[in-house]
Short mmCIF file of N, CA and C in Angstrom, two decimals:
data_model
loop_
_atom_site.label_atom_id
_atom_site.label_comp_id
_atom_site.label_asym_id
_atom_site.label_seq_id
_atom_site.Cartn_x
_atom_site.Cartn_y
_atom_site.Cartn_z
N UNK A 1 -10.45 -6.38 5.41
CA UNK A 1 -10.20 -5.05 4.87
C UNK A 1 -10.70 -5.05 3.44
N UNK A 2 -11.40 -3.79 3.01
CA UNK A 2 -12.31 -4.00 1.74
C UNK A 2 -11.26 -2.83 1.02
N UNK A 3 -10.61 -3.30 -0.11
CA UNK A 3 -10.08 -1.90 -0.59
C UNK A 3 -10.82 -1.45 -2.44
N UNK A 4 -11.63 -0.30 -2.39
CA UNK A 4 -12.58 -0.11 -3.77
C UNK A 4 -11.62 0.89 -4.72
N UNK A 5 -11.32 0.22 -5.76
CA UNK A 5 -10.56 0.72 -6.62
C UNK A 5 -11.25 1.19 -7.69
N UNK A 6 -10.29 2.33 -8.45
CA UNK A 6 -11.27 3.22 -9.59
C UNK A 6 -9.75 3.19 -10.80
N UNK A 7 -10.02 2.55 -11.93
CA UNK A 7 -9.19 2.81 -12.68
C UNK A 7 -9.58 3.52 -14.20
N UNK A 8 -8.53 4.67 -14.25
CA UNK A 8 -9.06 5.54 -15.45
C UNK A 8 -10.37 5.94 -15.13
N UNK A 9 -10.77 6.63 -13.79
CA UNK A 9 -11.74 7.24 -13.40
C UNK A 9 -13.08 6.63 -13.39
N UNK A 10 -12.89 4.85 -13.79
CA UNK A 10 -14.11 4.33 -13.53
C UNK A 10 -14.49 3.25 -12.50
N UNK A 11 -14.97 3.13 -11.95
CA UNK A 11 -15.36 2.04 -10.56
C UNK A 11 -14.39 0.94 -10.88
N UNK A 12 -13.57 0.38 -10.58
CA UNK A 12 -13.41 -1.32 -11.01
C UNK A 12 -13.84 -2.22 -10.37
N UNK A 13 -14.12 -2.09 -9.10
CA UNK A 13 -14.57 -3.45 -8.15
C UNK A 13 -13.51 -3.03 -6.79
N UNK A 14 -13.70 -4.05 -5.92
CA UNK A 14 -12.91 -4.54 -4.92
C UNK A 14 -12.34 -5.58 -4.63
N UNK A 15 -11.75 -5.44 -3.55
CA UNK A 15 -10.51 -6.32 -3.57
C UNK A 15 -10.56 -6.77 -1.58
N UNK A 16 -11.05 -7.79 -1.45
CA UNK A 16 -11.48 -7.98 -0.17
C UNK A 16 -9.91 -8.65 0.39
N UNK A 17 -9.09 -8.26 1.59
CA UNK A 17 -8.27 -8.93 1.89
C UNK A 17 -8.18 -9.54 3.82
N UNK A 18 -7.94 -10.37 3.65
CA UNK A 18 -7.95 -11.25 5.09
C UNK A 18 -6.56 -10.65 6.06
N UNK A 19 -6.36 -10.22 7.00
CA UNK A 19 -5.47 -9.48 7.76
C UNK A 19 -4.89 -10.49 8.85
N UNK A 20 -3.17 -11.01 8.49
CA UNK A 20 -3.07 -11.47 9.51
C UNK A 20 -2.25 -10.82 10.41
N UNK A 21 -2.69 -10.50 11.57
CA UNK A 21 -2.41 -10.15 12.58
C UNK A 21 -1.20 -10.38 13.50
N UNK A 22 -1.63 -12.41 14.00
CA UNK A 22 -0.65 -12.98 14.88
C UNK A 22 0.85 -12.81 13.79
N UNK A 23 0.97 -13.00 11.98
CA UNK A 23 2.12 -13.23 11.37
C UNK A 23 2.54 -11.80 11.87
N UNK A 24 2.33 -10.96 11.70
CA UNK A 24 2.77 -9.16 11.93
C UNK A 24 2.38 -8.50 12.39
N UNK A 25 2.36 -8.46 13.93
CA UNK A 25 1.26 -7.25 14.58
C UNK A 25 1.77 -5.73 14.50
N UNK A 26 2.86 -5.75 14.68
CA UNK A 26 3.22 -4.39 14.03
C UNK A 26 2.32 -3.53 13.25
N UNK A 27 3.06 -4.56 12.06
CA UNK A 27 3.11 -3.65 10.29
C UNK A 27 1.58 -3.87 9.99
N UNK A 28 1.13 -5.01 10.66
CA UNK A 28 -0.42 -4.99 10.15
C UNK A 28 -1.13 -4.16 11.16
N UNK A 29 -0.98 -3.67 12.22
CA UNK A 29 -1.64 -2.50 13.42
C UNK A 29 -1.55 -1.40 12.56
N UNK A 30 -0.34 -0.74 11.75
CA UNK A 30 -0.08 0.47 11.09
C UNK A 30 -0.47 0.67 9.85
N UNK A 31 -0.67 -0.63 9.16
CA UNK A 31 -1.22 -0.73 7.55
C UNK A 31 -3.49 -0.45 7.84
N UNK A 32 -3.65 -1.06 9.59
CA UNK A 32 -4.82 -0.66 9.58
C UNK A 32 -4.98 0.69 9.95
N UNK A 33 -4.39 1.31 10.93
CA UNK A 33 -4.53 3.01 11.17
C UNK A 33 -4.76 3.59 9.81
N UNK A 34 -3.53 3.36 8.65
CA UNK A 34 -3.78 3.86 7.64
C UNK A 34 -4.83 3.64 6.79
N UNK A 35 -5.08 2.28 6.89
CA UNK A 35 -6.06 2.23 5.97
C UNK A 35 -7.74 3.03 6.68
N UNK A 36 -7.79 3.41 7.91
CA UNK A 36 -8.67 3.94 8.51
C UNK A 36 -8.69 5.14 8.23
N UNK A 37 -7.35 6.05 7.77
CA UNK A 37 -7.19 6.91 7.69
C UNK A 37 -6.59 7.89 9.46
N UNK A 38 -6.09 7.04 10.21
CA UNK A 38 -5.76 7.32 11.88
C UNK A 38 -4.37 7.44 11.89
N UNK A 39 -3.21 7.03 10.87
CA UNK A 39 -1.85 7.52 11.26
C UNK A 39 -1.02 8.28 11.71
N UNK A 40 -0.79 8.47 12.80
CA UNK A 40 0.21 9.98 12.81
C UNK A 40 1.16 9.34 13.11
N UNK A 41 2.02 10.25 13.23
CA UNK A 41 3.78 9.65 14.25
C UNK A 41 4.07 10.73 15.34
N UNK A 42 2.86 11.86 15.71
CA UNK A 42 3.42 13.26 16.32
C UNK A 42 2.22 13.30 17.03
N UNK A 43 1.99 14.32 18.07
CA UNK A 43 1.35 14.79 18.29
C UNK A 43 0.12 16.14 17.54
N UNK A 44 -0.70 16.80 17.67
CA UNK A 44 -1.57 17.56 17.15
C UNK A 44 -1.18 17.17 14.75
N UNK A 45 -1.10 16.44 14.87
CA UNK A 45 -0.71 15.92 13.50
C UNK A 45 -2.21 15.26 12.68
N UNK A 46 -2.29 15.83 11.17
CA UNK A 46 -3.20 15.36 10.83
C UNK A 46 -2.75 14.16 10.03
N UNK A 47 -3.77 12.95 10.17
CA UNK A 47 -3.53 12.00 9.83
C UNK A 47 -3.38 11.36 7.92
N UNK A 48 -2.10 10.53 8.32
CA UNK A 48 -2.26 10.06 6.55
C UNK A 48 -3.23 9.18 6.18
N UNK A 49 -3.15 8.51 5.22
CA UNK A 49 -4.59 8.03 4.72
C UNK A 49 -4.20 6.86 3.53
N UNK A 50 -4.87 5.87 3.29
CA UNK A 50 -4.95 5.28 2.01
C UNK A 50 -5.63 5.82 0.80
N UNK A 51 -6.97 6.26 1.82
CA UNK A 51 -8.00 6.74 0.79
C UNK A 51 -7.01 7.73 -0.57
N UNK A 52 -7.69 7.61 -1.56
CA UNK A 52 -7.41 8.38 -2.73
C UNK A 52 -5.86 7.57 -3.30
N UNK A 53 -4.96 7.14 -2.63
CA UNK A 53 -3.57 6.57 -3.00
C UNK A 53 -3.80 5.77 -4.07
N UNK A 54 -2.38 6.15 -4.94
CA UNK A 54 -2.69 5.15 -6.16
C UNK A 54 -1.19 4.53 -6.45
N UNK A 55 -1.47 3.54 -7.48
CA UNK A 55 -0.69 2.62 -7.72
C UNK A 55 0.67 3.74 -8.08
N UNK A 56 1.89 2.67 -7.97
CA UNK A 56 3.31 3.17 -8.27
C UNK A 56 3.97 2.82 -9.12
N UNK A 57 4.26 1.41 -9.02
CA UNK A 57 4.11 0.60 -10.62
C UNK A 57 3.63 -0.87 -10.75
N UNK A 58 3.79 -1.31 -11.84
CA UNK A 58 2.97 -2.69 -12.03
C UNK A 58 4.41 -3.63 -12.92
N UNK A 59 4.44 -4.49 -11.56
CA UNK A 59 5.54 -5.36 -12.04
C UNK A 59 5.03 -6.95 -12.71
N UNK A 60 4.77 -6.80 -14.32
CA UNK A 60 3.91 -7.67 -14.76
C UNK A 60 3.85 -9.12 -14.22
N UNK A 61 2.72 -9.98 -13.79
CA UNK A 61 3.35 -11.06 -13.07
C UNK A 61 4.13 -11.22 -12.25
N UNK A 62 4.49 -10.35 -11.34
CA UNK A 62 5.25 -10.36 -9.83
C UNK A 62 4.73 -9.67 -9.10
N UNK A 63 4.54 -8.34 -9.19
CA UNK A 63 3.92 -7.32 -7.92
C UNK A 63 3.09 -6.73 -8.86
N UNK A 64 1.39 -6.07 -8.03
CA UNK A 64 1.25 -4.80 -8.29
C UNK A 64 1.42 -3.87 -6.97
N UNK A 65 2.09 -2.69 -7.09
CA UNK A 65 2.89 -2.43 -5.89
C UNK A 65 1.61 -0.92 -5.87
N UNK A 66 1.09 -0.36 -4.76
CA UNK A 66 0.21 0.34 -4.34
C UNK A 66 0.91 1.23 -3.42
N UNK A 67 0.11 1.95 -3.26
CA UNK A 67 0.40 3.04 -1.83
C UNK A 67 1.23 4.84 -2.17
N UNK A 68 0.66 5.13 -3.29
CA UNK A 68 1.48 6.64 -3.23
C UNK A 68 0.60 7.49 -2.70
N UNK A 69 0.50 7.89 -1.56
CA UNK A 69 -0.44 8.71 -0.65
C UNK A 69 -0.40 9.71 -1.57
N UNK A 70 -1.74 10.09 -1.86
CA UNK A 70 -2.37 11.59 -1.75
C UNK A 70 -3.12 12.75 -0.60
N UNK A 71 -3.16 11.64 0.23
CA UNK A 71 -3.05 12.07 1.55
C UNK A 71 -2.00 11.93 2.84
N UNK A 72 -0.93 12.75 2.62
CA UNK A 72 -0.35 12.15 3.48
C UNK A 72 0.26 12.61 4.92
N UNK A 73 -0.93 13.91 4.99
CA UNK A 73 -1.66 14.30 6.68
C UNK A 73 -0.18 14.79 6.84
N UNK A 74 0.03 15.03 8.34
CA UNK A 74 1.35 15.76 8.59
C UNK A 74 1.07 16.99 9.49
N UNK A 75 1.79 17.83 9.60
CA UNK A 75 1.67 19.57 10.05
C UNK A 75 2.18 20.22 9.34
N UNK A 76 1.62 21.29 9.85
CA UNK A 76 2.62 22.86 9.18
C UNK A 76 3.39 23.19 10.30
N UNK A 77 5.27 23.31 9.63
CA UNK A 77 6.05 23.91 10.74
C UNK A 77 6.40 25.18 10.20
N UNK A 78 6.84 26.16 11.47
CA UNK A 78 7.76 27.29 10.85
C UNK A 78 9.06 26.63 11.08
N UNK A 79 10.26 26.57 10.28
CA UNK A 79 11.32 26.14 10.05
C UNK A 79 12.24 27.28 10.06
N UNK A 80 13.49 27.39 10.84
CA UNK A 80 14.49 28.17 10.95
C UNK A 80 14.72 28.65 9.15
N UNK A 81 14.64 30.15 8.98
CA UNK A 81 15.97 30.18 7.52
C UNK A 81 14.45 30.23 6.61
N UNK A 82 13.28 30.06 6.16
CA UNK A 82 12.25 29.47 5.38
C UNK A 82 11.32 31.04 5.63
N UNK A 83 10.93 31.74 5.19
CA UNK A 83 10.07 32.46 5.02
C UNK A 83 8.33 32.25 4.96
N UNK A 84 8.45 31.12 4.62
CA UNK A 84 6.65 30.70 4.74
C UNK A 84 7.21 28.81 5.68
N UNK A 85 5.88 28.76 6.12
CA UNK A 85 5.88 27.05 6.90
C UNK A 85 5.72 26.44 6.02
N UNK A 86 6.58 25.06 6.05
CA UNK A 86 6.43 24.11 5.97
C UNK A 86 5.72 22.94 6.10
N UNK A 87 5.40 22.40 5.23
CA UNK A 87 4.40 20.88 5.10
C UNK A 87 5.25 20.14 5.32
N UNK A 88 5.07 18.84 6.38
CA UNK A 88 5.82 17.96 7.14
C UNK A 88 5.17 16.82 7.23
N UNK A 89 5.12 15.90 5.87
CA UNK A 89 4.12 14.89 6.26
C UNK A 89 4.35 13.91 7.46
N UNK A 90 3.79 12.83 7.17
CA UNK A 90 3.61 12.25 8.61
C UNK A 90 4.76 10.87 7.89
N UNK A 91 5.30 10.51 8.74
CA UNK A 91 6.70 9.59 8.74
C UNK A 91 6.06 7.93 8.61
N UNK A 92 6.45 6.96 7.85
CA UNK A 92 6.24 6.01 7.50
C UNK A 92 6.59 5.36 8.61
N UNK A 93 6.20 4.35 9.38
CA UNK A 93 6.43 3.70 10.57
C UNK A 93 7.44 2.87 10.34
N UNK A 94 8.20 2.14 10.95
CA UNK A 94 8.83 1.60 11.55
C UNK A 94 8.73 0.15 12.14
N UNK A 95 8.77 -1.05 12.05
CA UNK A 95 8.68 -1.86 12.70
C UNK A 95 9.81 -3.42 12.69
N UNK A 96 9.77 -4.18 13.63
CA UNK A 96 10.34 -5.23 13.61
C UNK A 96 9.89 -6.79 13.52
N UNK A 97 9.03 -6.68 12.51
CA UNK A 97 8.05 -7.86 12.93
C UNK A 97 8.58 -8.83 11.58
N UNK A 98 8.87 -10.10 11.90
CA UNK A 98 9.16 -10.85 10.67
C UNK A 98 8.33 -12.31 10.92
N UNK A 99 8.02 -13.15 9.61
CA UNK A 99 7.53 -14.08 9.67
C UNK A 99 7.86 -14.84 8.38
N UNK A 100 8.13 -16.18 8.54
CA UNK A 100 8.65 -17.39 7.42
C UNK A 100 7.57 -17.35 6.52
N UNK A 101 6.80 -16.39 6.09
CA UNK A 101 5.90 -16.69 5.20
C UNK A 101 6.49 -16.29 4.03
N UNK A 102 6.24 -17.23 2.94
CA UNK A 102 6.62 -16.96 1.28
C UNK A 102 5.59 -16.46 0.50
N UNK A 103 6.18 -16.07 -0.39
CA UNK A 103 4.88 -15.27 -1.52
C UNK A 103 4.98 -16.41 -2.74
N UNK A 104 4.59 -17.74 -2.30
CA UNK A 104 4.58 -18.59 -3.21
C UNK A 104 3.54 -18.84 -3.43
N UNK A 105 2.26 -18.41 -3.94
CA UNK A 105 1.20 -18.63 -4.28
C UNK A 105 0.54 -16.83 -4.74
N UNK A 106 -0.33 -16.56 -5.37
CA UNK A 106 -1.00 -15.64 -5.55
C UNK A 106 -1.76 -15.00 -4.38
N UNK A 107 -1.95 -13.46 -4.47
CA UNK A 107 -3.10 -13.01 -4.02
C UNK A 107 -2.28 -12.82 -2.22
N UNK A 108 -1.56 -12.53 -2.10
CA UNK A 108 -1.09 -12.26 -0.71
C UNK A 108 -0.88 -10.45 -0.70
N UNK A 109 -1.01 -9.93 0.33
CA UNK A 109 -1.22 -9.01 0.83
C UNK A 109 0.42 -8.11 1.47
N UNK A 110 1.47 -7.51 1.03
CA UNK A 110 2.33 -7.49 1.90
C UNK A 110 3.09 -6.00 2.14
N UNK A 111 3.54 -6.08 3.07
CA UNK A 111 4.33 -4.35 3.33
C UNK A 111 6.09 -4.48 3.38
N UNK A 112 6.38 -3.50 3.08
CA UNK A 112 8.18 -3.16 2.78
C UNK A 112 8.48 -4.01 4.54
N UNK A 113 9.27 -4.61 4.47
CA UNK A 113 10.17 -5.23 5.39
C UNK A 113 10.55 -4.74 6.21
N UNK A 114 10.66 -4.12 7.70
CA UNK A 114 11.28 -3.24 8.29
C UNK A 114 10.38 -1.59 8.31
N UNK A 115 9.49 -1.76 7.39
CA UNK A 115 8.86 -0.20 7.14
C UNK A 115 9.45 0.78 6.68
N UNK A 116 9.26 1.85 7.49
CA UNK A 116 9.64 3.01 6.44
C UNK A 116 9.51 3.50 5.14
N UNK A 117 8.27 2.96 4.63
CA UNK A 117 6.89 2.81 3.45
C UNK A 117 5.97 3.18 3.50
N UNK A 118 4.88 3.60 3.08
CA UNK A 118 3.57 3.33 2.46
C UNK A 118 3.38 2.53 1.68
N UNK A 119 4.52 1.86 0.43
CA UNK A 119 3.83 1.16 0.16
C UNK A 119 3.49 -0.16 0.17
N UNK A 120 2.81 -0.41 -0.83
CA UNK A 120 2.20 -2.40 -0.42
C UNK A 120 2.11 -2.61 -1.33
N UNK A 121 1.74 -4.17 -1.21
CA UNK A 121 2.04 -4.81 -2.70
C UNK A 121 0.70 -6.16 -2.93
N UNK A 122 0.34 -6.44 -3.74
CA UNK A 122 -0.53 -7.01 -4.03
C UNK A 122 -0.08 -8.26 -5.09
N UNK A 123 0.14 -9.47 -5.13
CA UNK A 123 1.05 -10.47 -5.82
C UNK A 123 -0.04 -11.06 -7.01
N UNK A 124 -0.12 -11.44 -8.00
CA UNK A 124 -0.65 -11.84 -8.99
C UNK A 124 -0.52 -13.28 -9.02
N UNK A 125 0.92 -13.65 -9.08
CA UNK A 125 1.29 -14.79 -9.28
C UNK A 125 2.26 -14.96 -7.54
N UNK A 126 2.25 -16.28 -7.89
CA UNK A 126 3.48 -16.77 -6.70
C UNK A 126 4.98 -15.99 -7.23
N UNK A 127 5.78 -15.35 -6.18
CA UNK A 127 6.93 -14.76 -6.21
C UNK A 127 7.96 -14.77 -5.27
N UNK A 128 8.44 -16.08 -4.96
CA UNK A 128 9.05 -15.90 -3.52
C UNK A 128 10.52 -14.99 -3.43
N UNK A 129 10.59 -14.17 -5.02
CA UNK A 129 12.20 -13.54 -5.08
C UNK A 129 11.93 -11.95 -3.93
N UNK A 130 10.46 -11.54 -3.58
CA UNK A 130 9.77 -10.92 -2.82
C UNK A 130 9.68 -11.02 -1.63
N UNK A 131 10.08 -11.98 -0.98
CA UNK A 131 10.57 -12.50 0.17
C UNK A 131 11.18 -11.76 1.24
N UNK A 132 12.64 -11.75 0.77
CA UNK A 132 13.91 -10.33 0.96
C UNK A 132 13.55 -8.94 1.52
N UNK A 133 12.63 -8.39 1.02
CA UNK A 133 12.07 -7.01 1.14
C UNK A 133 10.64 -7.18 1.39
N UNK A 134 9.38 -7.83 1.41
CA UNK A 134 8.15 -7.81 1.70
C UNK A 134 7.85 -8.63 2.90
N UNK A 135 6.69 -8.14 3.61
CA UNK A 135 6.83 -8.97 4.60
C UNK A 135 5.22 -9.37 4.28
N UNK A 136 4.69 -10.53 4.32
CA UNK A 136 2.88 -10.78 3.93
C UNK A 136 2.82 -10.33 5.73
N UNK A 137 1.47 -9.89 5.37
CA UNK A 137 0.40 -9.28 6.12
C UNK A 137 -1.22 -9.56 6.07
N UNK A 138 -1.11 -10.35 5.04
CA UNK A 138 -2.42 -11.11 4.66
C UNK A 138 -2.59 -11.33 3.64
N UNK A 139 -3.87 -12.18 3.11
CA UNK A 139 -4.24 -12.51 1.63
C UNK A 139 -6.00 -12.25 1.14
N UNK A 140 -5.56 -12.06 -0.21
CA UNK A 140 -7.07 -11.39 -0.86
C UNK A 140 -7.60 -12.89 -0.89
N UNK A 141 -9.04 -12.72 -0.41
CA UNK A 141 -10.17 -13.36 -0.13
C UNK A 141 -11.25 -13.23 -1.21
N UNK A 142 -11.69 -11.89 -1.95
CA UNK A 142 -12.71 -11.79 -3.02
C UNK A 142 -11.60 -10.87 -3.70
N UNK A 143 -11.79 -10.58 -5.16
CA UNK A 143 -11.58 -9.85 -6.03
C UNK A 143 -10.00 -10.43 -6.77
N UNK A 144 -9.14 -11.40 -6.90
CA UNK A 144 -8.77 -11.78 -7.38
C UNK A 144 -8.80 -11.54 -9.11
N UNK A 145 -9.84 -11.45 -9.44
CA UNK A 145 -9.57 -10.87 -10.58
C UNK A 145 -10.03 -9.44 -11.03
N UNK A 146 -9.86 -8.65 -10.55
CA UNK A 146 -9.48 -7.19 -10.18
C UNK A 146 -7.91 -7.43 -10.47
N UNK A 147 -7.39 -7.99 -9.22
CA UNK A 147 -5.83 -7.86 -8.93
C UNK A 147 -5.23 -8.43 -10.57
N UNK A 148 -6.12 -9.28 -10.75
CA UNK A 148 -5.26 -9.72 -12.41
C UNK A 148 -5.18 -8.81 -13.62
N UNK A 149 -6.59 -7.78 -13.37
CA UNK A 149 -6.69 -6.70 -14.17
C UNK A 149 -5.09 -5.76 -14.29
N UNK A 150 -5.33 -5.29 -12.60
CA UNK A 150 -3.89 -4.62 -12.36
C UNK A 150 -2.97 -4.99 -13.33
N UNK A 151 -2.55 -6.43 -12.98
CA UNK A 151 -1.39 -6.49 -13.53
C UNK A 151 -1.42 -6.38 -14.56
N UNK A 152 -2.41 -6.52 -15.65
CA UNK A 152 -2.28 -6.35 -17.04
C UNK A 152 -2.17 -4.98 -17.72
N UNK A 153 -2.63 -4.30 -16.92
CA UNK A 153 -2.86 -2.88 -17.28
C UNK A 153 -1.76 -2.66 -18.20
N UNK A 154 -1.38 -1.47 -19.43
CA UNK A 154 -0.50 -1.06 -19.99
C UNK A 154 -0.03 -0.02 -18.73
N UNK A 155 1.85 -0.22 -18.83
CA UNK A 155 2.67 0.72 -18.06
C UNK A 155 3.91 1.52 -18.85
N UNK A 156 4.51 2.06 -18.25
CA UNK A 156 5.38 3.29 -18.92
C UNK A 156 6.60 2.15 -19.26
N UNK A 157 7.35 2.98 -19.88
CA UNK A 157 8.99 1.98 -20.32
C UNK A 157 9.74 2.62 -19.30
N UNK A 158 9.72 3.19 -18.19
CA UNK A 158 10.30 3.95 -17.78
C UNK A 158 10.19 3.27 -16.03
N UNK A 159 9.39 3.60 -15.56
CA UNK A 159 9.76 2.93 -13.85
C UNK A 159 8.12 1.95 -13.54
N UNK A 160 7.91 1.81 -15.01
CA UNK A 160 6.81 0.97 -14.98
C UNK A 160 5.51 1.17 -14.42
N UNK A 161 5.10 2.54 -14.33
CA UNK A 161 3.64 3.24 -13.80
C UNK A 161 2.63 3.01 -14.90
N UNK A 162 1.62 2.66 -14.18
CA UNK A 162 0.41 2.10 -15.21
C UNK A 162 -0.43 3.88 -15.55
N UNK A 163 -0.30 3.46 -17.35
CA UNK A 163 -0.28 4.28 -18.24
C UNK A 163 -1.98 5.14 -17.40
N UNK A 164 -2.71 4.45 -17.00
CA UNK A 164 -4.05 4.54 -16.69
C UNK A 164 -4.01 4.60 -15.44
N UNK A 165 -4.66 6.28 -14.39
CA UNK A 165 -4.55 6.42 -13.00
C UNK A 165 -5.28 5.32 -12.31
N UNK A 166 -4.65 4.56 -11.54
CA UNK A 166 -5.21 3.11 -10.72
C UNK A 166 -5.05 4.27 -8.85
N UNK A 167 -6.35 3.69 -8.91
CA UNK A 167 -6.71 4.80 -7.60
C UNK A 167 -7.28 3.82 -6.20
N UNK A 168 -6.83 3.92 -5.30
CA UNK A 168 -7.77 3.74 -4.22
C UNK A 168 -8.99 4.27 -3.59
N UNK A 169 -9.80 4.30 -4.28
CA UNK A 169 -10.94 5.02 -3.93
C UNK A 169 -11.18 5.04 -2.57
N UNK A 170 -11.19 4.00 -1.93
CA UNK A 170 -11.85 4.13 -0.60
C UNK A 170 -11.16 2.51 0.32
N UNK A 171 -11.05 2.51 1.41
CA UNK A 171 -10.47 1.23 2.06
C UNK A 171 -11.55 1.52 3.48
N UNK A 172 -12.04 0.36 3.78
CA UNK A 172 -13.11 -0.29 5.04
C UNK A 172 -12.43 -0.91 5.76
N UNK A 173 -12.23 -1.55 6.91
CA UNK A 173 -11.94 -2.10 7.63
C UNK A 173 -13.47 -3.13 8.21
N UNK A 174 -13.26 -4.31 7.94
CA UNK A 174 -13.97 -4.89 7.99
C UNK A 174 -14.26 -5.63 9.15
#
């Protein structure tokens, strides 16, 4: 999976990551729909997307944590009581897939535990207190130092969002 990032509106590079499959077939089947841009959870539903998603916050030296859809597909309902329809995005999946893997080394690839997310997380350093709540799904292969950029970036004092829009430009499936 190739994911091309744009920070502060300028190209930064990519970030090539290795997908493992047999550890999570689940969460890694649903992290690829999305990253294809193919997610639904409904029928006649337009699909969510990675493309355009940007970072959420940057946990210096532990996570850079990704995934706030700007696309995040869905329908229009008419809703009882509501005078105009409703936007209904499309529902974060669900899954049960676990594996003994630790985030003790850099550069691993991972999704919220259980689901019910978009987002993901990208590790800088080894963090196994990430464990608990992340589940790895794979590890970055090229761009490693991209991901180090991330983490350095200046962020807010506040829920720690990097001061500078960190964007997903575009995600391949490789």
């Amino acid at each position: 999976l190739k994911m091309s990032f744009v920070v502060a509106g300028e190209p930064a590079g990519d970030v090539v990551v290795a997908l493992w499959r047999p550890a999570a077939p689940t969460a890694t089947d649903a992290f690829v729909r999305l990253g294809r841009g193919m997610l639904t959870t409904g029928e006649n539903e337009e699909p969510a997307s990675l493309e355009r998603s940007t970072a959420v916050r940057i946990l210096r030296n532990e996570a850079v944590v990704l995934g706030a859809l700007r696309k995040p597909g869905g329908s229009t309902l008419l809703v009882a009581g509501q005078t105009r329809p409703q936007r209904v995005p499309v529902a974060p999946p669900k899954y049960d897939d676990d594996n003994n893997l630790s985030h003790d080394a850099a550069g691993w690839l991972s999704v919220r535990r259980g689901g019910g997310s978009f987002e993901f997380v990208l590790t800088p350093r080894a963090n196994p207190a990430l464990d608990r709540e992340w589940l790895i799904i794979g590890q970055v292969e090229e761009g490693m130092g991209l991901v180090e950029r991330l983490n350095t970036l200046p962020t807010n004092n506040y829920d720690r969002a990097p001061l500078a829009t960190v964007q997903l430009r575009s995600v391949t499936v490789l």
